[in-house]
GROMACS .gro file of C-alpha atoms in nm:
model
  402
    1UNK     CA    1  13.608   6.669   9.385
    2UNK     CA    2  13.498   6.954   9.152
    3UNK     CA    3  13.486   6.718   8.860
    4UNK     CA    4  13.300   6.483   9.068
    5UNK     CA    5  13.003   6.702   9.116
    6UNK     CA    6  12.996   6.820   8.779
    7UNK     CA    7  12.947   6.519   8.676
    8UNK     CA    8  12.672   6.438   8.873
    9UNK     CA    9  12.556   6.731   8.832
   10UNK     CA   10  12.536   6.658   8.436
   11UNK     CA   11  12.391   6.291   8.501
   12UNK     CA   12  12.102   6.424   8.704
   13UNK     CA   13  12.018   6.718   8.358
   14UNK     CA   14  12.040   6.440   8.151
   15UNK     CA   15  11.840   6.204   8.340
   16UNK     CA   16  11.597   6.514   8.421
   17UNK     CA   17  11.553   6.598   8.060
   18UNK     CA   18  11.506   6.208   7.981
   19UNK     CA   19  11.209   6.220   8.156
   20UNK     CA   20  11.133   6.531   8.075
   21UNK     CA   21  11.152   6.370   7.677
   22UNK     CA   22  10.984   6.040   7.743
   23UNK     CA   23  10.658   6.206   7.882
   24UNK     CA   24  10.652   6.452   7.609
   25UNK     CA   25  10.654   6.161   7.351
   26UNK     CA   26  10.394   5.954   7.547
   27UNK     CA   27  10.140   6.260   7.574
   28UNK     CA   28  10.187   6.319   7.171
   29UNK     CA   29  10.124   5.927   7.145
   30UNK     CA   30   9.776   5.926   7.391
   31UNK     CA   31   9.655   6.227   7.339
   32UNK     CA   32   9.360   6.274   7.118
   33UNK     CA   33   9.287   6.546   6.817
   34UNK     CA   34   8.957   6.704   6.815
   35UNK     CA   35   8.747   6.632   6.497
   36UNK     CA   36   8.740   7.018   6.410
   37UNK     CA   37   9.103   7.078   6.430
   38UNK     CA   38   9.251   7.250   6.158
   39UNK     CA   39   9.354   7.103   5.800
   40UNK     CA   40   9.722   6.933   5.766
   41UNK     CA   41   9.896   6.907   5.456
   42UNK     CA   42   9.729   6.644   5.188
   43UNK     CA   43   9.879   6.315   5.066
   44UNK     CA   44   9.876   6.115   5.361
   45UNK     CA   45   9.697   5.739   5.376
   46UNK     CA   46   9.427   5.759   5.688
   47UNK     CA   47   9.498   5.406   5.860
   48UNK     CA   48   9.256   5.126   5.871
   49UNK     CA   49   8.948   5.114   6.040
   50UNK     CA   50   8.831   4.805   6.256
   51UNK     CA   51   8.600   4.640   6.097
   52UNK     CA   52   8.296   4.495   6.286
   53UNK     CA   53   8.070   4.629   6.471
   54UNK     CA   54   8.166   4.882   6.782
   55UNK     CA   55   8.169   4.566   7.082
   56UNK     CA   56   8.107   4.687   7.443
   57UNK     CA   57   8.190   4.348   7.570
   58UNK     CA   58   8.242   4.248   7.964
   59UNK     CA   59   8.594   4.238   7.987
   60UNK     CA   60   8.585   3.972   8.267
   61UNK     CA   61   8.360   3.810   8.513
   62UNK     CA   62   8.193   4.024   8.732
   63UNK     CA   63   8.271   4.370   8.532
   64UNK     CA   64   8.031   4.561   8.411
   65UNK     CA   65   8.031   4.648   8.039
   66UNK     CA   66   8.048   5.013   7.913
   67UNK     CA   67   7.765   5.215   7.956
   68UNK     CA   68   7.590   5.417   7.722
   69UNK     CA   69   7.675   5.774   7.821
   70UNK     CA   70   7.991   5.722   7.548
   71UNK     CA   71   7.782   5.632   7.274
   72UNK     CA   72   7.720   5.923   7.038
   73UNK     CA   73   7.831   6.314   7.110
   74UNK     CA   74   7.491   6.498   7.184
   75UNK     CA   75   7.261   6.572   6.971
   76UNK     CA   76   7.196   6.976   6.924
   77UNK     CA   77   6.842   6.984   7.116
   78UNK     CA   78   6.749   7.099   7.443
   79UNK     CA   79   6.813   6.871   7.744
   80UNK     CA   80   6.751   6.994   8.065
   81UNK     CA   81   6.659   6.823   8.384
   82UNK     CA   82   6.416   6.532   8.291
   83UNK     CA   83   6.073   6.439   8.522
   84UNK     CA   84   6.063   6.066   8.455
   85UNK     CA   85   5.710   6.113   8.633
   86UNK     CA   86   5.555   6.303   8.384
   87UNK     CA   87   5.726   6.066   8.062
   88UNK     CA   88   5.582   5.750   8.235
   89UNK     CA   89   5.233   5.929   8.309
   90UNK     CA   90   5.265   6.055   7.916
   91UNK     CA   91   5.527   5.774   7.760
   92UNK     CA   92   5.162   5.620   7.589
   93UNK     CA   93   5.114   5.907   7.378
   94UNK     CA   94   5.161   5.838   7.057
   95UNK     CA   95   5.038   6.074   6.783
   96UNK     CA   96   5.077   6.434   6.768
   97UNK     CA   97   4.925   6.676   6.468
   98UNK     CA   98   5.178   6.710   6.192
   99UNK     CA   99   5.167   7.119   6.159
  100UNK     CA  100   5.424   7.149   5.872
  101UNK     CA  101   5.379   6.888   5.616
  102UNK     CA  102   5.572   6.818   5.214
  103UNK     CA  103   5.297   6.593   5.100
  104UNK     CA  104   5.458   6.649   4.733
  105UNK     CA  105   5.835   6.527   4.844
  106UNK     CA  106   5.823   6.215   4.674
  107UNK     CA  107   5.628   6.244   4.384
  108UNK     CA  108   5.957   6.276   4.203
  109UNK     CA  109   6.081   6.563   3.937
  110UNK     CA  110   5.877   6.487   3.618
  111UNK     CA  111   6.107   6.252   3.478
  112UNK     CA  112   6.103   5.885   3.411
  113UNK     CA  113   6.134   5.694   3.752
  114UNK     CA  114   6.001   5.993   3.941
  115UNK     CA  115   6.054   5.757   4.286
  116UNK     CA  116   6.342   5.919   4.509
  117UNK     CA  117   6.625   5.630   4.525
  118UNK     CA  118   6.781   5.817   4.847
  119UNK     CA  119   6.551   6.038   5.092
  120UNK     CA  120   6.783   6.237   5.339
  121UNK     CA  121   6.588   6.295   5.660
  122UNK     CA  122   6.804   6.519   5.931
  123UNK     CA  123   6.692   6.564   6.292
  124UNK     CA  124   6.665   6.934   6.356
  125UNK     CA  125   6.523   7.227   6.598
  126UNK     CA  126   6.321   7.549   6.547
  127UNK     CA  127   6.604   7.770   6.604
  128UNK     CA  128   6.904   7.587   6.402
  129UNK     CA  129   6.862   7.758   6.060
  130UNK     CA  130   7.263   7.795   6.043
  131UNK     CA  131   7.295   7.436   6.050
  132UNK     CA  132   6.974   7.320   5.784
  133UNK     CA  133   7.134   7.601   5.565
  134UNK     CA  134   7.471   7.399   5.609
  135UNK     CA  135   7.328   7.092   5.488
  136UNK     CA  136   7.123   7.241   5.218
  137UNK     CA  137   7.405   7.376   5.061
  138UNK     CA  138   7.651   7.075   5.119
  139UNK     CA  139   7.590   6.726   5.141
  140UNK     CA  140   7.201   6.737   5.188
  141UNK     CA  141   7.125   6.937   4.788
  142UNK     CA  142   6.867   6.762   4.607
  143UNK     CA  143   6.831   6.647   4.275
  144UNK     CA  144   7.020   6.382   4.086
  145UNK     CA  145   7.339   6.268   4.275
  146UNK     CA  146   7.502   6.018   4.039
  147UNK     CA  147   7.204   5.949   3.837
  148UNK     CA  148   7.007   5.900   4.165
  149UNK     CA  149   6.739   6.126   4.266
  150UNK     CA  150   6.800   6.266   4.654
  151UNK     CA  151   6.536   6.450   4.843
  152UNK     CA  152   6.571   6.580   5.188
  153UNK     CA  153   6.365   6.670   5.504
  154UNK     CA  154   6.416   6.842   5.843
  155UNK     CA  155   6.261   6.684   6.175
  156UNK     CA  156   6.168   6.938   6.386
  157UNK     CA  157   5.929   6.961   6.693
  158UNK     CA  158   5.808   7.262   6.916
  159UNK     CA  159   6.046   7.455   7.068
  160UNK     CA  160   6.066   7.386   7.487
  161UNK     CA  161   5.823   7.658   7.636
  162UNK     CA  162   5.602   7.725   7.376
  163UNK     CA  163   5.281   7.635   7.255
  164UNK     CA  164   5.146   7.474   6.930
  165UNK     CA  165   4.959   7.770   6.865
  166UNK     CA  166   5.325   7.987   6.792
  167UNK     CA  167   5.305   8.180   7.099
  168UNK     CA  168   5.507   8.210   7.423
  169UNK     CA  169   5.327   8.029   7.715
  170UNK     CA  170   5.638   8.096   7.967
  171UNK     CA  171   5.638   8.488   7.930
  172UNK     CA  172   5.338   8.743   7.969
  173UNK     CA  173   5.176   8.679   7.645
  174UNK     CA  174   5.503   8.761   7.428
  175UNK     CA  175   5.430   8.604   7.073
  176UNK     CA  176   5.707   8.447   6.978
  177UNK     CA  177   5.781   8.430   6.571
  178UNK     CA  178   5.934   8.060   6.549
  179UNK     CA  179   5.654   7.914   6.362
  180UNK     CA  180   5.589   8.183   6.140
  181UNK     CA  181   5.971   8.182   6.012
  182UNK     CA  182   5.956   7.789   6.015
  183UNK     CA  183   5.664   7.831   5.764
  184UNK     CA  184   5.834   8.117   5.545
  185UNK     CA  185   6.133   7.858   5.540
  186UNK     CA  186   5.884   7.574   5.449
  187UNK     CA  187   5.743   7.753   5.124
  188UNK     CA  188   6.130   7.859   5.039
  189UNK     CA  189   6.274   7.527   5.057
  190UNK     CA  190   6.013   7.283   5.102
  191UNK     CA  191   6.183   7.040   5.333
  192UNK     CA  192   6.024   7.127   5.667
  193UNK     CA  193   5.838   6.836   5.928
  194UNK     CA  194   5.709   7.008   6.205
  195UNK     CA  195   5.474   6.789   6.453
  196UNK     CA  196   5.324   6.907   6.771
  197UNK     CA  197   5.540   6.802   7.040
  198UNK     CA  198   5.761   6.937   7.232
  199UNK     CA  199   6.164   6.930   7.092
  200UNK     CA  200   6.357   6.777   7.384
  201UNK     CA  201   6.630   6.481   7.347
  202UNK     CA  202   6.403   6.208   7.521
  203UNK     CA  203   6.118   6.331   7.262
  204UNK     CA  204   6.353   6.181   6.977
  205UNK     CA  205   6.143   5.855   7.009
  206UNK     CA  206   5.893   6.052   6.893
  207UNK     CA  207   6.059   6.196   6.621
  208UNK     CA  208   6.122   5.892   6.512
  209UNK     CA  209   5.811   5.741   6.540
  210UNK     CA  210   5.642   6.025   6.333
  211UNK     CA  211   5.902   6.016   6.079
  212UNK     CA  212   5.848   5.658   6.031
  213UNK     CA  213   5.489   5.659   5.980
  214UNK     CA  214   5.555   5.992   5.748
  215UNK     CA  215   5.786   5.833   5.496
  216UNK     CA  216   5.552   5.548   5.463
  217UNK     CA  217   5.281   5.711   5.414
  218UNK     CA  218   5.420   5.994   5.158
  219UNK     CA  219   5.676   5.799   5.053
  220UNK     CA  220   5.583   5.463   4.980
  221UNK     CA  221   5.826   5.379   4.697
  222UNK     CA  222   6.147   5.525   4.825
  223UNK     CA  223   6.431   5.297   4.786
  224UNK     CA  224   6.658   5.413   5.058
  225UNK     CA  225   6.640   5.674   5.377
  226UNK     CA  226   6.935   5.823   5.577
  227UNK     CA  227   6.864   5.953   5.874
  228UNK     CA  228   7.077   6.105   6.116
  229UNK     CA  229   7.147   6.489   6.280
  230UNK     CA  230   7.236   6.792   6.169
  231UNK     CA  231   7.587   6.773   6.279
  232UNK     CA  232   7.689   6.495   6.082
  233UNK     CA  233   7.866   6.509   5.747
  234UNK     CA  234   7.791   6.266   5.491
  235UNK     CA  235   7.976   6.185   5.150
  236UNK     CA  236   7.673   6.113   4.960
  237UNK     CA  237   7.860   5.997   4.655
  238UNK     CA  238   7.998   5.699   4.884
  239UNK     CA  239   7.688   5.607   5.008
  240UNK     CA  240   7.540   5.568   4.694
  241UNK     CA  241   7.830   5.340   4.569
  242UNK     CA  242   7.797   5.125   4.943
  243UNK     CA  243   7.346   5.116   4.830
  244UNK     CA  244   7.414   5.015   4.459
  245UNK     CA  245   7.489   4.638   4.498
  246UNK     CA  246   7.198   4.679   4.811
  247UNK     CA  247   6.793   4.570   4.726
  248UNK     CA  248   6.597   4.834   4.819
  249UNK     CA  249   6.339   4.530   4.847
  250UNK     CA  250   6.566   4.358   5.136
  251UNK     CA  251   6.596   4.419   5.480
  252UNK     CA  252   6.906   4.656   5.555
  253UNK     CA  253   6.980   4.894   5.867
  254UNK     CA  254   7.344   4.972   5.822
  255UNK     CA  255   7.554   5.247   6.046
  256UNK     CA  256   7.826   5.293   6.335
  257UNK     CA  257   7.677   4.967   6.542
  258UNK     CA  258   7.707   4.920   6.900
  259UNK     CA  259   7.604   4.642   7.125
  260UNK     CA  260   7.651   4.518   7.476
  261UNK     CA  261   7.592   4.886   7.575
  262UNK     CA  262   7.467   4.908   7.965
  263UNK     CA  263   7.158   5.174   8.103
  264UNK     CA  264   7.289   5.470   8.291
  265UNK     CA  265   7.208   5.371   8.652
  266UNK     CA  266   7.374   5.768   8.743
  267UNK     CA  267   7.053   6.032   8.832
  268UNK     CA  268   7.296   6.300   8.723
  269UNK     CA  269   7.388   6.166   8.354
  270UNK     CA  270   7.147   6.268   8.078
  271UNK     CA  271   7.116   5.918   7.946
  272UNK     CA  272   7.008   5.795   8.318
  273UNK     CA  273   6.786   5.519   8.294
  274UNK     CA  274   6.587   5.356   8.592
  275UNK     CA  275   6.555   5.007   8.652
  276UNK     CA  276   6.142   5.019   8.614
  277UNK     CA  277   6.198   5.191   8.291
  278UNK     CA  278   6.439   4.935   8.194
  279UNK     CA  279   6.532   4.630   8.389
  280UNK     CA  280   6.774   4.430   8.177
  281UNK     CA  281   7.222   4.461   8.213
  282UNK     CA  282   7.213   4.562   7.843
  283UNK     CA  283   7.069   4.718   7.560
  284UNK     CA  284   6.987   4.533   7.211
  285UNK     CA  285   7.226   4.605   6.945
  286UNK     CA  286   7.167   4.953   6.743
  287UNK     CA  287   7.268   5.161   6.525
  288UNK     CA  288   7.446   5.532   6.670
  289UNK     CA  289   7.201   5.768   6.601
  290UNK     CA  290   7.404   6.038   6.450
  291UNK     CA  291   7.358   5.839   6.098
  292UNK     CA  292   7.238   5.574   5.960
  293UNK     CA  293   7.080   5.372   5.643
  294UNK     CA  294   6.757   5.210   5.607
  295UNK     CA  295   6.622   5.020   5.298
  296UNK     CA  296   6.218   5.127   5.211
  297UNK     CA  297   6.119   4.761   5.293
  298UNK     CA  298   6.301   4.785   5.635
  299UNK     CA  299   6.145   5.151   5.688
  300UNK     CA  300   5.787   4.997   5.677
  301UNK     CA  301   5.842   4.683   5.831
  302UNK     CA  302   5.961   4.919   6.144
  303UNK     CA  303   5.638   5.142   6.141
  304UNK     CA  304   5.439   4.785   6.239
  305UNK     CA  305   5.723   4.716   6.474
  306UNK     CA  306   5.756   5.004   6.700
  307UNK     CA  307   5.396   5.019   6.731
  308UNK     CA  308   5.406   4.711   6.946
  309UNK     CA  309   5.712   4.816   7.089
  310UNK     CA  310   5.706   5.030   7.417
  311UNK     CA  311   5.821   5.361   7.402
  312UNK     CA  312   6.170   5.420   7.529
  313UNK     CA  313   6.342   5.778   7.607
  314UNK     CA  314   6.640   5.742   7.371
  315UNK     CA  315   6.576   5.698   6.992
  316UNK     CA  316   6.847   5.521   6.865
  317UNK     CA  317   6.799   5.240   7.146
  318UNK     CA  318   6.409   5.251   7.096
  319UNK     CA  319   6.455   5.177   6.727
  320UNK     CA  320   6.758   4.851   6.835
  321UNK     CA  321   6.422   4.749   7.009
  322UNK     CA  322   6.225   4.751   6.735
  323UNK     CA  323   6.491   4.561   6.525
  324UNK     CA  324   6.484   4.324   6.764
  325UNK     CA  325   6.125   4.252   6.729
  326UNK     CA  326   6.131   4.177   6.400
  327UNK     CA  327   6.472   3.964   6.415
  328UNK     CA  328   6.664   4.203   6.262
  329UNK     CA  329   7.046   4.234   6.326
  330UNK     CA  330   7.171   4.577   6.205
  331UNK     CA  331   7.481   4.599   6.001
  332UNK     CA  332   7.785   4.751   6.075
  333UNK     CA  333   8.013   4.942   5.820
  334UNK     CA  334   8.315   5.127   5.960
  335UNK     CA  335   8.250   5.445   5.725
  336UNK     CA  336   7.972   5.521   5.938
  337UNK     CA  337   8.151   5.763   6.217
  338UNK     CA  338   7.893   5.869   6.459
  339UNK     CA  339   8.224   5.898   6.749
  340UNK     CA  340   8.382   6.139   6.509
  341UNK     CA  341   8.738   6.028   6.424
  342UNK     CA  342   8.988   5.982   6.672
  343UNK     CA  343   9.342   6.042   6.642
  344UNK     CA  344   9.503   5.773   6.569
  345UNK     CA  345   9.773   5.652   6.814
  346UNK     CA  346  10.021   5.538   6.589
  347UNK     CA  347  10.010   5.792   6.319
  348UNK     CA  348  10.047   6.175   6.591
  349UNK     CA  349  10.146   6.376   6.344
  350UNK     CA  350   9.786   6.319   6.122
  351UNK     CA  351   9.512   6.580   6.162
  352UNK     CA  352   9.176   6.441   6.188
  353UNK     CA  353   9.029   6.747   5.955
  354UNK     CA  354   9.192   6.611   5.632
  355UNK     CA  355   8.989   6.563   5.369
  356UNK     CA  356   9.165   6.268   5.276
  357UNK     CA  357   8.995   6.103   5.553
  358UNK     CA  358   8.646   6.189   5.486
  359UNK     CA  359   8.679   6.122   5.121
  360UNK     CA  360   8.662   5.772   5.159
  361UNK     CA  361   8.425   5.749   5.480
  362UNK     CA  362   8.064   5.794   5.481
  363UNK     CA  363   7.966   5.942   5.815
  364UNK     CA  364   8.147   6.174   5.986
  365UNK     CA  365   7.950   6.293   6.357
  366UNK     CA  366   7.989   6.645   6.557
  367UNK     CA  367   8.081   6.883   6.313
  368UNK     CA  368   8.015   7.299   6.309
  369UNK     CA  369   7.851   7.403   6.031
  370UNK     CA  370   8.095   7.582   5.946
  371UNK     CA  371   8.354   7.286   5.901
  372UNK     CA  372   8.062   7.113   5.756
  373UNK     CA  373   8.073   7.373   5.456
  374UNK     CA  374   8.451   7.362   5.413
  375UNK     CA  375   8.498   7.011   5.413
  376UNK     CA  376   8.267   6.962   5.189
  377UNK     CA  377   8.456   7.254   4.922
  378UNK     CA  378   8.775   7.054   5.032
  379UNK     CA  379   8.634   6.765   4.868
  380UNK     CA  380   8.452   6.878   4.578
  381UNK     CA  381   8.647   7.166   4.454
  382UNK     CA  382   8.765   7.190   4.113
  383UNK     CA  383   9.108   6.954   4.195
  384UNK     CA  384   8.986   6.804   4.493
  385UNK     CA  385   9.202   6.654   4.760
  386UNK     CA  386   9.541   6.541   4.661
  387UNK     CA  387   9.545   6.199   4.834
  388UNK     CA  388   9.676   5.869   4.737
  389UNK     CA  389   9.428   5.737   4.565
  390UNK     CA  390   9.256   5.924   4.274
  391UNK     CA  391   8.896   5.818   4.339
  392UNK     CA  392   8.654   5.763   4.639
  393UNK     CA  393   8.632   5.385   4.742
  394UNK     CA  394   8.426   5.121   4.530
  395UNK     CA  395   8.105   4.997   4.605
  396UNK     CA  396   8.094   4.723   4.830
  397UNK     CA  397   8.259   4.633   5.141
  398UNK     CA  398   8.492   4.925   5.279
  399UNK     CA  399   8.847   4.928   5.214
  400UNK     CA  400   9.063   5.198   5.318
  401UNK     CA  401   9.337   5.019   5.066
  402UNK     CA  402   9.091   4.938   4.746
   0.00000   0.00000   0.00000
């Protein structure tokens, strides 16, 4: 009898810790690695991307597809609750004074071929100086980047709550110092954009809109533009080598592209949408926001474009609108991470902060500045990252096994 119940008693601890086992491995398997966690030992292969653009398709009849609330992680400006009243009463306004200007930006640097071949424009706010510092120092440095010239602006509107004028129109006459600082900052760096309106996320149509008509007016002759947010890190080397076998003179929108992507119907999301704003089951196809590249030709065509297109509260589907107006498809290219990278499922024991992933991807979304700056000494120290293949991917389409 006594052995009997011992050994039951050792069936049920073994089946107990079984279990116990089998849910440990399958929580290690699902569960996802934050972009920022910390670096794991170098020499590993990242796996391969899927190529293609990022498909929110219906699944089956009657199912709705994804909405757009998983798109892109938000964007480092002021949200808030939103009045759709007073955008639909204002939505028509279209030009606001441009108080910080670099009419000079693209004039080149005295050389031959003075005309910037890559203009870096980054989506910023007033108060995010850790962040413009980040990229100034990293990824966003100007000058000649493998024999192409770069040049670089910030985006940045009013901040929420205070006037045009640089003082506080919430408190009881308190002057506020913003604009003053963002001017000292202009004449030390000379990258600054600052328009009149007010920095919120559903006023990044009109950043948009202003940048567009900027670069085409100051910079008529630039080859390429990125454009994307502050947060991002970019391996400017590899997007040189993806815009060499490009024409500057052909149409090109390339990036993390999503279609099939459904309006927030939800009052409580920040992406909500009503049906009079916009009627149809899905958006047009678009590029994520967090980064993307434009050829000069394609910049200017879209200045005509979104002039006859109605403005729409969220940039990056306002300019897959404009796109779409001028039968333009944009392209996808898996370097382009505006989701950040996710851990992948079959590989656990990878960390997503490796260098040897970002040395061969062009994008990289929702990043500290902080990890910005070390990733970016990671890859361009004096050895660099010791991965398994000695240089960055070729030109071309992207490989993870070129």
């Amino acid at each position: 009898m006594r052995r009997r119940l011992r050994l039951r008693r050792d069936a049920s601890l073994t089946l107990l810790l079984g279990t116990a086992l089998g849910l440990l491995l399958y929580s290690q398997r699902d569960g996802g690695a934050p972009t920022t966690s910390a670096p794991q030992a170098r020499g590993r292969v990242a796996p391969r991307p899927t190529l293609g653009p990022r498909t929110f398709q219906v699944p089956e009849a009657g199912a709705a597809p994804p909405a757009y609330e998983g798109d892109t992680p938000p964007p480092p400006t002021p949200t808030g609750p939103f009045d759709f009243g007073s955008y639909l009463r204002a939505k028509d306004q279209r030009r606001f004074p441009l108080l910080i200007n670099q009419p000079h930006k693209c004039r080149g640097d005295g050389g031959p071929g003075g005309r910037p071949d890559l203009l870096i424009a980054v989506k910023s706010v007033a108060a995010d100086f850790e962040r413009r510092q980040a990229v100034r120092q990293t990824w966003g440095a100007e000058g000649r980047v493998q024999g192409a010239l770069v040049r670089r602006v910030f985006l940045v509107g009013v901040p929420r709550g205070e006037g045009t004028d640089g003082t506080d129109t919430v408190g009881a006459g308190t002057r506020t110092h913003w604009r003053d600082l963002l001017h000292a900052e202009s004449r030390a760096y000379s990258d600054i954009l600052l328009w009149a309106f007010d920095d919120t996320f559903f006023n990044l149509t009109l950043k948009e809109i202003h940048f567009l008509a900027w670069a085409s007016a100051f910079c008529p002759d630039v080859r390429f533009v990125f454009k994307g947010d502050a947060d991002v890190f970019v391996h400017v080397g590899n997007l040189l080598e993806f815009l060499a076998l490009r024409d500057p003179g052909q149409d090109l929108l390339a990036g993390d592209v999503i279609v099939q992507a459904r309006p927030i119907r939800a009052r409580a999301s920040k992406y909500y949408i009503p049906e009079g704003v916009y009627g149809l089951p899905a958006y047009p196809a678009y590029a994520g926001g967090g980064g993307f590249v434009v050829s000069g030709t394609t910049l200017r065509r879209l200045v005509g474009a979104c002039a006859q297109v109605e403005l729409f509260p969220i940039d990056d589907v306002f300019l897959g609108m404009c796109l779409q107006r001028l039968r333009l498809t944009p392209e996808p290219h898996p370097a382009f991470r505006t989701f950040g990278i996710s851990q992948p499922s079959a590989a656990p024991h990878l960390r997503t902060f490796d260098p040897c992933f970002y040395r061969e991807l062009v994008v990289v979304h929702g990043l500290s500045a902080a990890d910005i700056w070390l990733m970016w000494r990671l890859l361009h120290g004096p050895h660099g990252p010791a991965c398994a293949h000695p240089q960055p991917v070729a030109a071309g389409p992207f490989q993870w096994d070129s």
